[in-house]
Coordinates of C-alpha atoms and ligand atoms in Angstrom, one line a residue:
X779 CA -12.3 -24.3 -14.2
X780 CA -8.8 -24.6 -13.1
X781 CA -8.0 -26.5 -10.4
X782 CA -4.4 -27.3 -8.6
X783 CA -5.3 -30.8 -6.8
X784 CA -2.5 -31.4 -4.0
X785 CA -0.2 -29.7 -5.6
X786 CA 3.7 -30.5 -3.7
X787 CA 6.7 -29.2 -5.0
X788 CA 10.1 -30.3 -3.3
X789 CA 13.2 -28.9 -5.1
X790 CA 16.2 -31.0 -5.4
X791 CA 18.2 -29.2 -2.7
X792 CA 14.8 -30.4 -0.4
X793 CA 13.5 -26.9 -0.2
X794 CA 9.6 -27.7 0.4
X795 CA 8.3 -24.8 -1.7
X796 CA 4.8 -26.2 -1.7
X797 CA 3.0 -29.0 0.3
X798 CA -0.3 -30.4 -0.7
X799 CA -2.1 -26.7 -1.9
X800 CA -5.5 -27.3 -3.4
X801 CA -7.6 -24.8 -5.4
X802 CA -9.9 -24.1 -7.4
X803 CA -10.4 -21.2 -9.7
X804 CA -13.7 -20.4 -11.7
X805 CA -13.7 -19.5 -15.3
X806 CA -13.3 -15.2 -15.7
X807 CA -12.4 -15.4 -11.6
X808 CA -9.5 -13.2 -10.7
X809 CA -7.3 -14.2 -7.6
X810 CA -4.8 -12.4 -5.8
X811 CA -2.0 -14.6 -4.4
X812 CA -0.8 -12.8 -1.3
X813 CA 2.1 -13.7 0.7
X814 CA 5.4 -13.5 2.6
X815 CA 8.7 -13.9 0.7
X816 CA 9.4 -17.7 -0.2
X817 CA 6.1 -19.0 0.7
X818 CA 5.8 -20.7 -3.2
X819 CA 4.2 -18.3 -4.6
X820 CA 6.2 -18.0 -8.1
X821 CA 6.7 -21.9 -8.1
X822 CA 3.1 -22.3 -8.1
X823 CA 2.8 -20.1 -10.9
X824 CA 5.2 -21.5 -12.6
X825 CA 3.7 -25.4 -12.2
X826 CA 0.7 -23.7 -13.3
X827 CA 2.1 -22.3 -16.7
X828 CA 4.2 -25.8 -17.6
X829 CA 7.2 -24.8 -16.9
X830 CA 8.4 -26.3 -14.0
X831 CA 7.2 -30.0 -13.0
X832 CA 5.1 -30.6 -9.5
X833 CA 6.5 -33.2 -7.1
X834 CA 2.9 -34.7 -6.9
X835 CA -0.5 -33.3 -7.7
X836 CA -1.9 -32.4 -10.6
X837 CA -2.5 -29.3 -12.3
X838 CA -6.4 -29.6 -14.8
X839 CA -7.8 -27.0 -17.0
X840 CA -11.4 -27.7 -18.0
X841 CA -10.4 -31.8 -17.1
X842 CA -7.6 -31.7 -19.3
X843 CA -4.2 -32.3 -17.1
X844 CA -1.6 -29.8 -17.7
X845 CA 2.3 -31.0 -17.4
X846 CA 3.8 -28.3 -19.8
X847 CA 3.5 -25.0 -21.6
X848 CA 0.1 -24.7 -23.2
X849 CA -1.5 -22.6 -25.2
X850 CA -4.5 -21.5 -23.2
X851 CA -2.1 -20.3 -20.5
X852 CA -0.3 -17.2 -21.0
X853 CA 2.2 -15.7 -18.4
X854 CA 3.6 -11.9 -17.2
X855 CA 6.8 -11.4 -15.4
X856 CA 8.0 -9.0 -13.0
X857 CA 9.9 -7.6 -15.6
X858 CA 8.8 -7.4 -19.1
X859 CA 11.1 -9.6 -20.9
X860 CA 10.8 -8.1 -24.7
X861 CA 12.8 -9.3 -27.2
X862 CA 14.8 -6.3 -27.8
X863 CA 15.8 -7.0 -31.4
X864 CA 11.9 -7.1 -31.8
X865 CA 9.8 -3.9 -32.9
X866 CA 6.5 -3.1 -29.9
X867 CA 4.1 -4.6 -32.5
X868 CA 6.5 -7.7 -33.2
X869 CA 7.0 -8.4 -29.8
X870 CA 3.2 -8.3 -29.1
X871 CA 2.5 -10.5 -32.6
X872 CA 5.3 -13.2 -31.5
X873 CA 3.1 -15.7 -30.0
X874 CA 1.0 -14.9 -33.5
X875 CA 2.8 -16.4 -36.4
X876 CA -0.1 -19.0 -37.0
X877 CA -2.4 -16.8 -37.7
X878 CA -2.3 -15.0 -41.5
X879 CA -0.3 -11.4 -41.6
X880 CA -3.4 -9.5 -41.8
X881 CA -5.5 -11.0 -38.9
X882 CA -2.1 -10.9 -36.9
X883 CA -2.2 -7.2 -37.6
X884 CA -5.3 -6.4 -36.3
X885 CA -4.9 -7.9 -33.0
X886 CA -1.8 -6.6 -32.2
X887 CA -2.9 -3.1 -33.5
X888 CA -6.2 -3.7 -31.4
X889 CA -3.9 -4.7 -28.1
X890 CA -1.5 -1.6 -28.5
X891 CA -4.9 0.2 -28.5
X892 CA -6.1 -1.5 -25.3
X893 CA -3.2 -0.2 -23.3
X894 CA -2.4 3.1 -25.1
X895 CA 0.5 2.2 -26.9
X896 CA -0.6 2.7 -30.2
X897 CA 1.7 5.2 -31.4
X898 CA 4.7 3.5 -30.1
X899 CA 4.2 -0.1 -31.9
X900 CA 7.2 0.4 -34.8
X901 CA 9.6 1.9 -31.6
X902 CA 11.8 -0.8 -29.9
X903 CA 11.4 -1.6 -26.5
X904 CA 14.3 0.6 -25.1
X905 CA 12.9 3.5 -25.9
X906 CA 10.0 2.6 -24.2
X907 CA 10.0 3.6 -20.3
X908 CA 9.5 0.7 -17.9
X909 CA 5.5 1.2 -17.4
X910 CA 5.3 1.3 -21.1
X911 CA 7.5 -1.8 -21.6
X912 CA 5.3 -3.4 -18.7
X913 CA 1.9 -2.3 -20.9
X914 CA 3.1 -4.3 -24.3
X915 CA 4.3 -7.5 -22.0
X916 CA 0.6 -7.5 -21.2
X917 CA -0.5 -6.8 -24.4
X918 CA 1.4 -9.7 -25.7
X919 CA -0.6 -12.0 -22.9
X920 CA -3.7 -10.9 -23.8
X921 CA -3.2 -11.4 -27.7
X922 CA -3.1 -14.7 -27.8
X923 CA -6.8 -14.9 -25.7
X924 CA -5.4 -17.2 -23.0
X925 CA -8.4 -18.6 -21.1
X926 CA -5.9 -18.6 -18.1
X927 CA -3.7 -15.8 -17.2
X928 CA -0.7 -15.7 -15.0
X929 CA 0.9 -12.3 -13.2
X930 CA 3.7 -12.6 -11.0
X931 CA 4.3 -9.1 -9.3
X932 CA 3.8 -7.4 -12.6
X933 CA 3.7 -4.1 -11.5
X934 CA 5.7 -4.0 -8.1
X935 CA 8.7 -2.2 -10.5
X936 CA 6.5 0.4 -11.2
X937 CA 5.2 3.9 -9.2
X938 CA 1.9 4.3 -7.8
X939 CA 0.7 6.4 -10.4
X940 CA 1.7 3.8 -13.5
X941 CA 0.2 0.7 -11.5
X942 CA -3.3 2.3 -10.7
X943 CA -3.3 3.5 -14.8
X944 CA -2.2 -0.4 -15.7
X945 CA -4.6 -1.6 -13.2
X946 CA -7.4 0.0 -15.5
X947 CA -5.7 -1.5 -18.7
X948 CA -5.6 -4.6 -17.5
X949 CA -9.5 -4.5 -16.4
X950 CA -9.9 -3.7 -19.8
X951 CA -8.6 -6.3 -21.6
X952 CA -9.7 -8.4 -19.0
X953 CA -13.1 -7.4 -19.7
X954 CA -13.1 -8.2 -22.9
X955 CA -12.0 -12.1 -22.8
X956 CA -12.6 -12.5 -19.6
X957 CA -9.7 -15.1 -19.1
X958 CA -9.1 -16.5 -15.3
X959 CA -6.4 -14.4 -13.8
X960 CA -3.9 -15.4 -11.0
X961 CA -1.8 -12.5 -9.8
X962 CA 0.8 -12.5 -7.3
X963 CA 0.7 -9.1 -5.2
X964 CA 3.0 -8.0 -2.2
X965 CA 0.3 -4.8 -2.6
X966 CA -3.2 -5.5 -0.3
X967 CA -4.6 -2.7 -2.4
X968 CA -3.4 -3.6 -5.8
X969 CA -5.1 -7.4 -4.7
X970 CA -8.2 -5.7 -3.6
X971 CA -8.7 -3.3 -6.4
X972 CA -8.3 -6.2 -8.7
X973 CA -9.5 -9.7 -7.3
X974 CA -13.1 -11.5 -6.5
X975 CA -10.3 -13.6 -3.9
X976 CA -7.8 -13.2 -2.3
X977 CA -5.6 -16.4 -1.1
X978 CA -2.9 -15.9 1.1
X979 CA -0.5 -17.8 1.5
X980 CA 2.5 -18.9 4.1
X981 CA 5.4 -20.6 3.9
X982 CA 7.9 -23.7 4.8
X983 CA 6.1 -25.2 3.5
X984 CA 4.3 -23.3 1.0
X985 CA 0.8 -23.5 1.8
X986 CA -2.3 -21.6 1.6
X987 CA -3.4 -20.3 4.8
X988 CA -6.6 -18.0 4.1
X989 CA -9.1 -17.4 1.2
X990 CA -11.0 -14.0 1.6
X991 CA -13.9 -13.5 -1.2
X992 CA -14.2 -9.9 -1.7
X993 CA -17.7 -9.0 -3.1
X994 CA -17.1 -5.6 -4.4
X995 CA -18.8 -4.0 -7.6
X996 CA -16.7 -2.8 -10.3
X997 CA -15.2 -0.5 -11.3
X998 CA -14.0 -0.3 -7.8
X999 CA -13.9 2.8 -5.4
X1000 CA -10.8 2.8 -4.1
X1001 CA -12.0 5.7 -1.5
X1002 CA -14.9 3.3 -0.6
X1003 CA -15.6 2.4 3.2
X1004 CA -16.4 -0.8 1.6
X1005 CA -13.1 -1.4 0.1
X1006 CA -10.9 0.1 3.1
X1007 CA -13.3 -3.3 4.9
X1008 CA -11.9 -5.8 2.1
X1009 CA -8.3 -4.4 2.2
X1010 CA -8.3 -4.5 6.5
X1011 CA -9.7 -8.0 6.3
X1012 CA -6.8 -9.0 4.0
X1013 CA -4.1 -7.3 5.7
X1014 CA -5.1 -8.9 8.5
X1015 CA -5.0 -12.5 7.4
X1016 CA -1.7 -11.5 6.1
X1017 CA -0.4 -10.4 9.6
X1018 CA -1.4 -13.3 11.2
X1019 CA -0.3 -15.7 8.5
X1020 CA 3.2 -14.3 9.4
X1021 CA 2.6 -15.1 13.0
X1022 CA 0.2 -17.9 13.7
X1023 CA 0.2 -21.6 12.4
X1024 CA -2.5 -22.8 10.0
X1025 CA -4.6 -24.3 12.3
X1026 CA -5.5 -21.3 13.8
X1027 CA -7.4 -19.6 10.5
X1028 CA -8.7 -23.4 10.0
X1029 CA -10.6 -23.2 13.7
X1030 CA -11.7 -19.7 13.1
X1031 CA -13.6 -20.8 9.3
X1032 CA -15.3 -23.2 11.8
X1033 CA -16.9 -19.8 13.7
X1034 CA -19.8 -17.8 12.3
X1035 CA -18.4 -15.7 9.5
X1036 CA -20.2 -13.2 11.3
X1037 CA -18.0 -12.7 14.3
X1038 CA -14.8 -12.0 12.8
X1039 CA -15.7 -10.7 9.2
Ligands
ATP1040 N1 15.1 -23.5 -8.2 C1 15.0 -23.5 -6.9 N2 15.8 -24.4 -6.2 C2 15.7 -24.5 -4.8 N3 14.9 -23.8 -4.1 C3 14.1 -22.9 -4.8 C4 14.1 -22.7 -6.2 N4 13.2 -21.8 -6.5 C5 12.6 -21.4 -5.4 N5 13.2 -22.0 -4.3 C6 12.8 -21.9 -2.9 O1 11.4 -22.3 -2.8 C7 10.7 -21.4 -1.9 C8 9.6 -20.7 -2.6 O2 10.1 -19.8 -3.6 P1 9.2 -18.9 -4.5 O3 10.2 -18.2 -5.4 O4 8.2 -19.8 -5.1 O5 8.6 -17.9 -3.4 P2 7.7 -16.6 -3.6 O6 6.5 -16.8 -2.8 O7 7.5 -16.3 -5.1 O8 8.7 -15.5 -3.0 P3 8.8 -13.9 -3.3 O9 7.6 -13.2 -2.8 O10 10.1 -13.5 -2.6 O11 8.9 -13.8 -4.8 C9 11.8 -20.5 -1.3 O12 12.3 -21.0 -0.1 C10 12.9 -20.5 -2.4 O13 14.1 -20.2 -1.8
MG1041 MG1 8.1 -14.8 -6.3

């Protein structure tokens, strides 16, 4: 279980960037992180990963308080950041070098594999295209078996087409460690086709303002009337968490689910 316990972040120019956000994840849950610009959505993920400090709070995995970079938390960017002096298959093994040549091998071989990319691990990253470069930074998370993954906008670089084909690899690998996953989406769809939850969030200060479980099977139909229902009840705490205070979604949780959703 992960779980952010009043979690405030104040940055020295007094930007609030967080106030008092409480959460917890389940083991093998996935979460979307849904929100307006600035509303603390990266420096939550960053507390989460160690490498930024909280104001107050406390971030626990499994009981065990978490205050810098750990092992069991592994973290994907925007952008890709490869090492470009690295090979594919080196930049996937870095986080490896523990383990003996030959076991370090295999996985990485076995990651390429999970998102395609087999053919390309002795290329260098630039002559990779940006989806592909995007496929090994997630191969390089998943190597390791973090029990805690981080995204922040991973795929929002990319074109429809690559994000729906990196959505699957990332199911995939997901699948097969089943890690708990945090992703930060601008995308209502891409946090519906992924997420059991989605938490959205709003900002000055950075809070969260809704949580939506969305019980859908997987793999999901995007094409669903079922999922068109999860992604209108999303988009719709999103609209009002850009117009309406807090308090608002707080008296509406006190209504019969039944009336609203
Ligand atoms: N190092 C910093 N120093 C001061 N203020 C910061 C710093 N980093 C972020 N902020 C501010 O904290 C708030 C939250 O920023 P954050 O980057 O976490 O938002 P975000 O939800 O990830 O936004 P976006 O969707 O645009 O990526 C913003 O007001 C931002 O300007
Ligand atoms: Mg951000």
């Amino acid at each position: 279980m992960l779980s952010l316990e009043r979690l405030s972040k104040t940055y020295a120019d007094g930007t609030r960037a967080l106030s008092d956000l409480s959460l917890k994840v389940r083991e093998s849950e996935i979460v979307a992180l849904i929100g307006g610009s600035g509303c603390g959505k990266t420096t939550l993920l960053r507390l989460i990963a160690g490498l930024d400090r909280a104001t107050s709070g406390a971030v626990r995995l499994d009981g065990e308080t978490l205050t810098e970079p750990h092992p069991a938390v592994g973290i994907v960017f925007q952008e890709p950041r490869l090492l470009p002096w690295l090979t594919v298959a080196d930049n996937v093994g870095f986080g490896l070098s523990d383990l003996p040549s030959s076991e370090r091998r295999a996985r990485v071989t076995h990651a390429l594999e999970m998102v395609g990319l087999a053919e390309h691990a002795g290329r260098w990253p630039r002559e990779l295209s940006g989806g592909q470069q995007q496929r090994v930074a997630i191969a390089r998370a998943f190597v390791t078996a973090p029990k805690v993954l981080l995204l922040d906008e991973p795929f929002s670089a990319l074109d429809a087409f690559t994000r729906a084909s990196l959505h699957e690899h990332l199911l995939a690998l997901w699948e097969e460690s089943r890690p708990t996953v945090l992703i930060v989406t601008h995308d209502v769809h891409e946090g519906v086709a992924l997420a059991d939850r989605a938490v959205v969030m709003q900002p000055k200060p950075g809070r969260i303002y809704d949580e939506l479980p969305l019980h859908l099977a997987r793999p999901r139909d995007k094409t669903s009337p079922a999922f068109e229902a999860a992604a209108r009840r999303v988009l719709t705490a999103l609209d009002r968490s850009l117009h309406e205070p807090r308090q608002a979604a707080q008296e509406r949780d006190r209504e019969p689910a039944g009336l609203w959703w």
